[in-house]
Amino acid sequence: MSSRSAYLQKRPPGHSFVLVLAFVLCALLVQSCGFYLRTDNLGTYIDSVSLKVVQAPQMRRELVIALDKNDVEIIDGESYDVLIEVIDHEYRKNTSLVVPRRGLVEFELTLHVGVRLEFQNSAEEVNLTLEQTGRVRVNSDKLLSTSAEEEKVRVELNTRIVNAIIDSLYLRLREQS
């Protein structure tokens, strides 16, 4: 404790003032260069989206949540900025590992999605093919837990695809502006 008080006594009298002044000068320099923090999301570039998602209600819910978080209104009608249409939504199962001794089977669940983005202001149309894969463990003794596990993986895959759609849409809108 005595070494700390000795250090404080040896400091030059205007030391803290110099530190504050240096910090203020750095902050002014950074601000004068045009740097500032800003939030940038889909709502920065568009106001409204029309959704056409017929065969995938879970994906529609995820899209509605993601668009709401990005401050984008979902509308029905023709006065939208962007149309998001899910053309294809298909799950595929592929058994990848079988362990007969313990009754376990692990399979891959792949979600394949085709999406069409139509931009109203530029009459541009973009087709996306997205795919995500997850693993599901099946225990033949516990069939109820197996279906719950598979449903959990399906929700996760839908969320990842929706994030990819939002990211792709954001990058395209950013390039256009």
XYZ file of N, CA, C and O in Angstrom, residues 36-168:
532
model
N -18.870 6.903 -37.014
C -19.887 6.844 -35.973
C -20.546 5.478 -36.024
O -20.561 4.823 -37.055
N -21.033 5.057 -34.902
C -21.707 3.774 -34.830
C -23.119 3.925 -35.372
O -23.813 4.872 -35.050
N -23.517 3.005 -36.210
C -24.879 3.039 -36.706
C -25.396 1.617 -36.825
O -24.633 0.686 -37.009
N -26.690 1.502 -36.738
C -27.289 0.198 -36.939
C -27.739 0.131 -38.380
O -28.273 1.083 -38.922
N -27.486 -0.982 -39.000
C -27.785 -1.165 -40.407
C -28.491 -2.497 -40.551
O -27.912 -3.533 -40.273
N -29.762 -2.462 -40.922
C -30.504 -3.696 -41.114
C -31.353 -3.565 -42.372
O -31.269 -2.569 -43.093
N -32.192 -4.553 -42.640
C -33.031 -4.513 -43.841
C -33.928 -3.281 -43.872
O -34.187 -2.720 -44.930
N -34.417 -2.879 -42.712
C -35.293 -1.712 -42.624
C -34.637 -0.428 -43.085
O -35.322 0.548 -43.398
N -33.327 -0.416 -43.162
C -32.604 0.743 -43.680
C -32.823 0.878 -45.186
O -32.831 1.984 -45.725
N -33.034 -0.235 -45.870
C -33.109 -0.245 -47.329
C -34.518 -0.439 -47.887
O -34.795 -0.005 -49.002
N -35.385 -1.133 -47.158
C -36.743 -1.389 -47.648
C -37.744 -1.196 -46.510
O -37.387 -1.260 -45.333
N -38.999 -0.963 -46.902
C -40.061 -0.792 -45.915
C -40.960 -2.010 -45.805
O -41.466 -2.315 -44.730
N -41.192 -2.694 -46.949
C -42.189 -3.761 -46.930
C -41.760 -4.955 -47.766
O -41.025 -4.832 -48.740
N -42.260 -6.116 -47.357
C -41.988 -7.381 -48.030
C -43.307 -8.133 -48.158
O -44.142 -8.100 -47.255
N -43.466 -8.803 -49.278
C -44.579 -9.723 -49.449
C -44.016 -11.134 -49.387
O -42.988 -11.414 -50.000
N -44.675 -11.996 -48.612
C -44.206 -13.368 -48.446
C -45.138 -14.335 -49.158
O -46.353 -14.254 -49.005
N -44.539 -15.250 -49.921
C -45.278 -16.363 -50.504
C -44.592 -17.636 -50.036
O -43.593 -18.056 -50.610
N -45.113 -18.183 -48.959
C -44.567 -19.406 -48.392
C -45.756 -20.332 -48.141
O -46.430 -20.216 -47.128
N -46.007 -21.230 -49.068
C -47.200 -22.063 -48.990
C -46.932 -23.370 -48.257
O -47.652 -23.747 -47.346
N -45.873 -24.058 -48.618
C -45.653 -25.414 -48.132
C -44.791 -25.514 -46.876
O -44.454 -26.619 -46.465
N -44.444 -24.400 -46.251
C -43.545 -24.446 -45.098
C -43.987 -23.442 -44.026
O -43.400 -22.366 -43.892
N -45.008 -23.764 -43.236
C -45.504 -22.822 -42.227
C -44.464 -22.469 -41.161
O -44.419 -21.331 -40.688
N -43.609 -23.436 -40.821
C -42.569 -23.161 -39.833
C -41.573 -22.129 -40.373
O -41.165 -21.222 -39.660
N -41.215 -22.254 -41.637
C -40.309 -21.290 -42.244
C -40.972 -19.911 -42.342
O -40.328 -18.892 -42.138
N -42.254 -19.889 -42.640
C -42.979 -18.618 -42.701
C -42.924 -17.905 -41.347
O -42.671 -16.713 -41.286
N -43.159 -18.653 -40.269
C -43.086 -18.054 -38.928
C -41.700 -17.478 -38.669
O -41.557 -16.371 -38.148
N -40.660 -18.238 -39.014
C -39.281 -17.767 -38.814
C -38.999 -16.512 -39.639
O -38.328 -15.588 -39.172
N -39.490 -16.481 -40.873
C -39.305 -15.298 -41.724
C -40.018 -14.081 -41.143
O -39.474 -12.969 -41.151
N -41.232 -14.277 -40.653
C -41.988 -13.174 -40.051
C -41.220 -12.604 -38.858
O -41.081 -11.387 -38.710
N -40.689 -13.469 -38.017
C -39.914 -13.028 -36.845
C -38.667 -12.275 -37.290
O -38.354 -11.194 -36.772
N -37.934 -12.828 -38.261
C -36.684 -12.193 -38.721
C -36.958 -10.842 -39.370
O -36.212 -9.877 -39.148
N -38.004 -10.740 -40.163
C -38.328 -9.467 -40.814
C -38.788 -8.433 -39.796
O -38.460 -7.242 -39.909
N -39.535 -8.868 -38.797
C -39.964 -7.959 -37.735
C -38.756 -7.402 -36.974
O -38.700 -6.210 -36.667
N -37.781 -8.268 -36.691
C -36.561 -7.812 -36.008
C -35.778 -6.816 -36.858
O -35.022 -6.011 -36.331
N -35.943 -6.885 -38.179
C -35.242 -5.988 -39.093
C -36.071 -4.777 -39.478
O -35.754 -4.075 -40.438
N -37.175 -4.541 -38.772
C -38.037 -3.373 -38.993
C -38.624 -3.327 -40.401
O -38.685 -2.272 -41.031
N -39.037 -4.482 -40.913
C -39.648 -4.570 -42.234
C -41.086 -5.055 -42.064
O -41.337 -6.048 -41.389
N -42.014 -4.341 -42.695
C -43.430 -4.688 -42.620
C -43.758 -5.768 -43.643
O -43.302 -5.724 -44.781
N -44.578 -6.722 -43.253
C -45.028 -7.768 -44.162
C -46.428 -7.398 -44.623
O -47.316 -7.170 -43.800
N -46.599 -7.326 -45.942
C -47.886 -6.904 -46.487
C -48.389 -7.899 -47.522
O -47.617 -8.652 -48.106
N -49.682 -7.875 -47.716
C -50.317 -8.615 -48.806
C -50.681 -7.585 -49.860
O -51.137 -6.495 -49.536
N -50.488 -7.905 -51.090
C -50.815 -6.960 -52.154
C -49.642 -6.716 -53.068
O -48.644 -7.428 -53.045
N -49.767 -5.680 -53.865
C -48.772 -5.390 -54.906
C -47.837 -4.228 -54.590
O -46.975 -3.903 -55.389
N -47.978 -3.591 -53.465
C -47.153 -2.414 -53.178
C -45.961 -2.739 -52.278
O -45.583 -1.958 -51.426
N -45.341 -3.864 -52.477
C -44.189 -4.286 -51.687
C -42.886 -3.812 -52.336
O -42.844 -3.511 -53.518
N -41.833 -3.785 -51.540
C -40.496 -3.484 -52.059
C -39.823 -4.748 -52.582
O -39.132 -4.723 -53.593
N -40.001 -5.849 -51.848
C -39.390 -7.129 -52.221
C -40.410 -8.241 -51.990
O -41.111 -8.243 -50.980
N -40.443 -9.166 -52.920
C -41.238 -10.380 -52.774
C -40.287 -11.513 -52.432
O -39.277 -11.713 -53.112
N -40.574 -12.238 -51.353
C -39.819 -13.432 -50.992
C -40.754 -14.614 -51.198
O -41.773 -14.726 -50.516
N -40.388 -15.480 -52.141
C -41.212 -16.644 -52.436
C -40.392 -17.916 -52.228
O -39.337 -18.085 -52.834
N -40.882 -18.783 -51.354
C -40.236 -20.082 -51.140
C -40.851 -21.039 -52.142
O -42.023 -21.389 -52.054
N -40.045 -21.428 -53.115
C -40.514 -22.265 -54.222
C -40.443 -23.745 -53.856
O -41.334 -24.526 -54.175
N -39.366 -24.126 -53.193
C -39.130 -25.529 -52.877
C -38.689 -25.626 -51.428
O -37.857 -24.839 -50.969
N -39.229 -26.585 -50.684
C -38.886 -26.793 -49.276
C -38.961 -28.287 -49.026
O -40.040 -28.863 -48.960
N -37.791 -28.925 -48.922
C -37.781 -30.389 -48.857
C -36.731 -30.885 -47.868
O -35.588 -30.424 -47.855
N -37.155 -31.836 -47.018
C -36.240 -32.511 -46.101
C -35.801 -33.838 -46.719
O -36.605 -34.540 -47.329
N -34.529 -34.167 -46.521
C -34.002 -35.460 -46.968
C -33.289 -36.120 -45.794
O -32.548 -35.452 -45.074
N -33.502 -37.421 -45.637
C -32.826 -38.167 -44.574
C -31.771 -39.074 -45.198
O -32.009 -39.703 -46.212
N -30.615 -39.132 -44.533
C -29.530 -39.991 -44.986
C -28.916 -40.655 -43.752
O -28.342 -39.983 -42.903
N -29.050 -41.961 -43.639
C -28.482 -42.673 -42.497
C -26.968 -42.679 -42.632
O -26.424 -43.125 -43.630
N -26.292 -42.189 -41.604
C -24.840 -42.079 -41.696
C -24.094 -42.993 -40.738
O -22.946 -43.311 -40.959
N -24.752 -43.443 -39.665
C -24.046 -44.252 -38.678
C -25.043 -45.189 -38.000
O -26.084 -44.751 -37.543
N -24.721 -46.447 -37.929
C -25.569 -47.408 -37.232
C -24.715 -48.112 -36.189
O -23.639 -48.619 -36.494
N -25.191 -48.117 -34.947
C -24.509 -48.824 -33.862
C -25.481 -49.873 -33.335
O -26.301 -49.585 -32.474
N -25.424 -51.112 -33.872
C -26.428 -52.118 -33.522
C -26.419 -52.543 -32.051
O -27.430 -52.911 -31.520
N -25.285 -52.478 -31.386
C -25.211 -52.966 -30.001
C -26.080 -52.147 -29.058
O -26.661 -52.654 -28.140
N -26.129 -50.888 -29.277
C -26.871 -50.031 -28.357
C -28.220 -49.592 -28.932
O -28.928 -48.828 -28.326
N -28.538 -50.035 -30.121
C -29.816 -49.669 -30.722
C -29.865 -48.238 -31.224
O -30.933 -47.670 -31.370
N -28.699 -47.661 -31.452
C -28.645 -46.267 -31.899
C -28.463 -46.171 -33.405
O -27.703 -46.931 -33.993
N -29.149 -45.233 -33.985
C -28.960 -44.903 -35.393
C -28.841 -43.388 -35.461
O -29.608 -42.665 -34.825
N -27.886 -42.911 -36.197
C -27.732 -41.476 -36.397
C -27.947 -41.203 -37.871
O -27.396 -41.888 -38.718
N -28.765 -40.207 -38.166
C -28.953 -39.855 -39.564
C -28.814 -38.364 -39.760
O -28.936 -37.584 -38.818
N -28.503 -38.011 -40.991
C -28.404 -36.603 -41.356
C -29.743 -36.168 -41.925
O -30.343 -36.869 -42.732
N -30.172 -35.020 -41.487
C -31.390 -34.417 -42.000
C -30.961 -33.168 -42.757
O -30.316 -32.287 -42.197
N -31.267 -33.128 -44.044
C -30.877 -32.001 -44.884
C -32.120 -31.254 -45.335
O -33.078 -31.869 -45.798
N -32.094 -29.956 -45.173
C -33.185 -29.107 -45.646
C -32.713 -28.401 -46.908
O -31.719 -27.682 -46.898
N -33.426 -28.633 -47.985
C -33.132 -28.020 -49.280
C -34.252 -27.025 -49.573
O -35.427 -27.389 -49.551
N -33.882 -25.760 -49.837
C -34.878 -24.711 -50.052
C -34.525 -23.912 -51.303
O -33.376 -23.503 -51.481
N -35.524 -23.697 -52.141
C -35.390 -22.810 -53.293
C -36.183 -21.545 -53.020
O -37.341 -21.601 -52.596
N -35.556 -20.396 -53.217
C -36.180 -19.103 -52.906
C -36.049 -18.178 -54.110
O -35.009 -18.151 -54.768
N -37.113 -17.427 -54.347
C -37.086 -16.401 -55.401
C -37.281 -15.050 -54.739
O -38.223 -14.852 -53.960
N -36.371 -14.128 -55.014
C -36.465 -12.750 -54.525
C -36.778 -11.855 -55.716
O -36.057 -11.881 -56.718
N -37.823 -11.083 -55.610
C -38.204 -10.162 -56.685
C -38.171 -8.745 -56.123
O -38.880 -8.424 -55.172
N -37.335 -7.912 -56.719
C -37.172 -6.530 -56.271
C -38.063 -5.622 -57.117
O -37.881 -5.529 -58.330
N -39.007 -4.959 -56.485
C -39.992 -4.151 -57.186
C -39.367 -2.950 -57.896
O -39.713 -2.652 -59.021
N -38.432 -2.258 -57.247
C -37.889 -1.012 -57.819
C -36.971 -1.244 -59.019
O -36.875 -0.408 -59.899
N -36.300 -2.387 -59.087
C -35.378 -2.619 -60.193
C -35.850 -3.734 -61.134
O -35.162 -4.049 -62.092
N -36.990 -4.303 -60.846
C -37.534 -5.417 -61.633
C -36.526 -6.567 -61.748
O -36.559 -7.337 -62.682
N -35.636 -6.665 -60.771
C -34.643 -7.736 -60.746
C -35.228 -8.947 -60.025
O -36.011 -8.812 -59.086
N -34.830 -10.115 -60.463
C -35.257 -11.353 -59.834
C -34.023 -12.199 -59.537
O -33.158 -12.354 -60.381
N -33.963 -12.734 -58.332
C -32.826 -13.548 -57.907
C -33.359 -14.887 -57.409
O -34.305 -14.922 -56.616
N -32.758 -15.965 -57.872
C -33.114 -17.299 -57.402
C -31.990 -17.839 -56.533
O -30.824 -17.813 -56.934
N -32.351 -18.309 -55.351
C -31.387 -18.858 -54.406
C -31.686 -20.332 -54.166
O -32.854 -20.718 -54.082
N -30.651 -21.119 -54.046
C -30.782 -22.509 -53.626
C -29.955 -22.648 -52.356
O -28.744 -22.457 -52.376
N -30.630 -22.951 -51.264
C -29.979 -23.019 -49.963
C -30.137 -24.414 -49.376
O -31.170 -25.067 -49.566
N -29.107 -24.843 -48.645
C -29.136 -26.177 -48.058
C -28.430 -26.143 -46.713
O -27.356 -25.550 -46.585
N -29.036 -26.779 -45.727
C -28.449 -26.903 -44.395
C -28.626 -28.345 -43.940
O -29.637 -28.989 -44.250
N -27.662 -28.853 -43.174
C -27.694 -30.233 -42.703
C -27.485 -30.293 -41.197
O -26.680 -29.536 -40.649
N -28.222 -31.192 -40.546
C -28.076 -31.434 -39.113
C -28.121 -32.923 -38.841
O -28.546 -33.708 -39.680
N -27.673 -33.332 -37.662
C -27.650 -34.752 -37.304
C -28.710 -35.046 -36.243
O -28.877 -34.283 -35.305
N -29.379 -36.175 -36.427
C -30.407 -36.624 -35.486
C -30.015 -38.011 -34.992
O -29.712 -38.890 -35.797
N -30.044 -38.201 -33.679
C -29.748 -39.514 -33.087
C -31.067 -40.192 -32.736
O -31.916 -39.609 -32.080
N -31.205 -41.430 -33.188
C -32.423 -42.197 -32.977
C -32.115 -43.357 -32.048
O -31.197 -44.134 -32.300
N -32.882 -43.485 -30.981
C -32.771 -44.625 -30.086
C -34.074 -45.407 -30.213
O -35.142 -44.899 -29.888
N -33.979 -46.637 -30.686
C -35.183 -47.429 -30.951
C -35.993 -47.699 -29.683
O -37.175 -47.991 -29.757
N -35.386 -47.580 -28.521
C -36.103 -47.782 -27.260
C -36.898 -46.543 -26.841
O -37.834 -46.650 -26.056
N -36.524 -45.383 -27.355
C -37.158 -44.125 -26.929
C -37.653 -43.366 -28.155
O -37.077 -42.353 -28.554
N -38.721 -43.836 -28.735
C -39.219 -43.242 -29.975
C -39.747 -41.823 -29.787
O -39.624 -40.988 -30.674
N -40.344 -41.512 -28.622
C -40.854 -40.157 -28.396
C -39.724 -39.137 -28.335
O -39.831 -38.045 -28.885
N -38.621 -39.481 -27.699
C -37.487 -38.555 -27.643
C -36.865 -38.386 -29.020
O -36.325 -37.334 -29.345
N -36.969 -39.424 -29.854
C -36.441 -39.350 -31.210
C -37.209 -38.325 -32.040
O -36.614 -37.502 -32.730
N -38.523 -38.345 -31.963
C -39.304 -37.374 -32.743
C -39.079 -35.959 -32.223
O -39.047 -35.013 -33.007
N -38.901 -35.806 -30.920
C -38.607 -34.483 -30.360
C -37.238 -33.996 -30.836
O -37.068 -32.818 -31.164
N -36.273 -34.904 -30.875
C -34.928 -34.562 -31.359
C -34.979 -34.144 -32.826
O -34.358 -33.162 -33.233
N -35.729 -34.887 -33.626
C -35.842 -34.559 -35.049
C -36.525 -33.207 -35.242
O -36.107 -32.408 -36.073
N -37.551 -32.937 -34.468
C -38.251 -31.646 -34.572
C -37.318 -30.494 -34.186
O -37.333 -29.436 -34.813
N -36.504 -30.706 -33.176
C -35.538 -29.687 -32.754
C -34.555 -29.373 -33.891
O -34.251 -28.223 -34.171
N -34.081 -30.407 -34.559
C -33.147 -30.228 -35.679
C -33.851 -29.519 -36.839
O -33.281 -28.638 -37.484
N -35.109 -29.863 -37.110
C -35.869 -29.200 -38.181
C -36.012 -27.704 -37.922
O -35.841 -26.892 -38.822
N -36.315 -27.349 -36.679
C -36.438 -25.926 -36.315
C -35.102 -25.217 -36.514
O -35.036 -24.116 -37.062
N -34.026 -25.855 -36.085
C -32.688 -25.268 -36.238
C -32.331 -25.065 -37.719
O -31.789 -24.026 -38.103
N -32.647 -26.049 -38.553
C -32.349 -25.941 -39.985
C -33.156 -24.810 -40.622
O -32.635 -24.033 -41.428
N -34.435 -24.707 -40.263
C -35.264 -23.608 -40.774
C -34.699 -22.252 -40.369
O -34.650 -21.330 -41.173
N -34.270 -22.138 -39.121
C -33.702 -20.877 -38.629
C -32.440 -20.517 -39.408
O -32.256 -19.363 -39.797
N -31.576 -21.502 -39.651
C -30.353 -21.226 -40.413
C -30.656 -20.801 -41.847
O -30.014 -19.892 -42.377
N -31.638 -21.444 -42.478
C -32.018 -21.071 -43.850
C -32.593 -19.654 -43.874
O -32.262 -18.855 -44.753
N -33.450 -19.335 -42.913
C -34.033 -17.990 -42.847
C -32.925 -16.953 -42.665
O -32.935 -15.899 -43.315
N -31.956 -17.232 -41.803
C -30.828 -16.304 -41.622
C -30.060 -16.119 -42.930
O -29.635 -15.006 -43.256
N -29.894 -17.189 -43.680
C -29.199 -17.103 -44.972
C -30.012 -16.269 -45.970
O -29.448 -15.492 -46.736
N -31.331 -16.407 -45.953
C -32.189 -15.609 -46.838
C -32.078 -14.134 -46.484
O -31.890 -13.279 -47.353
N -32.173 -13.825 -45.191
C -32.089 -12.431 -44.731
C -30.723 -11.846 -45.063
O -30.617 -10.716 -45.559
N -29.661 -12.604 -44.833
C -28.302 -12.127 -45.143
C -28.138 -11.871 -46.635
O -27.566 -10.856 -47.045
N -28.628 -12.783 -47.451
C -28.519 -12.631 -48.899
C -29.306 -11.414 -49.384
O -28.828 -10.631 -50.211
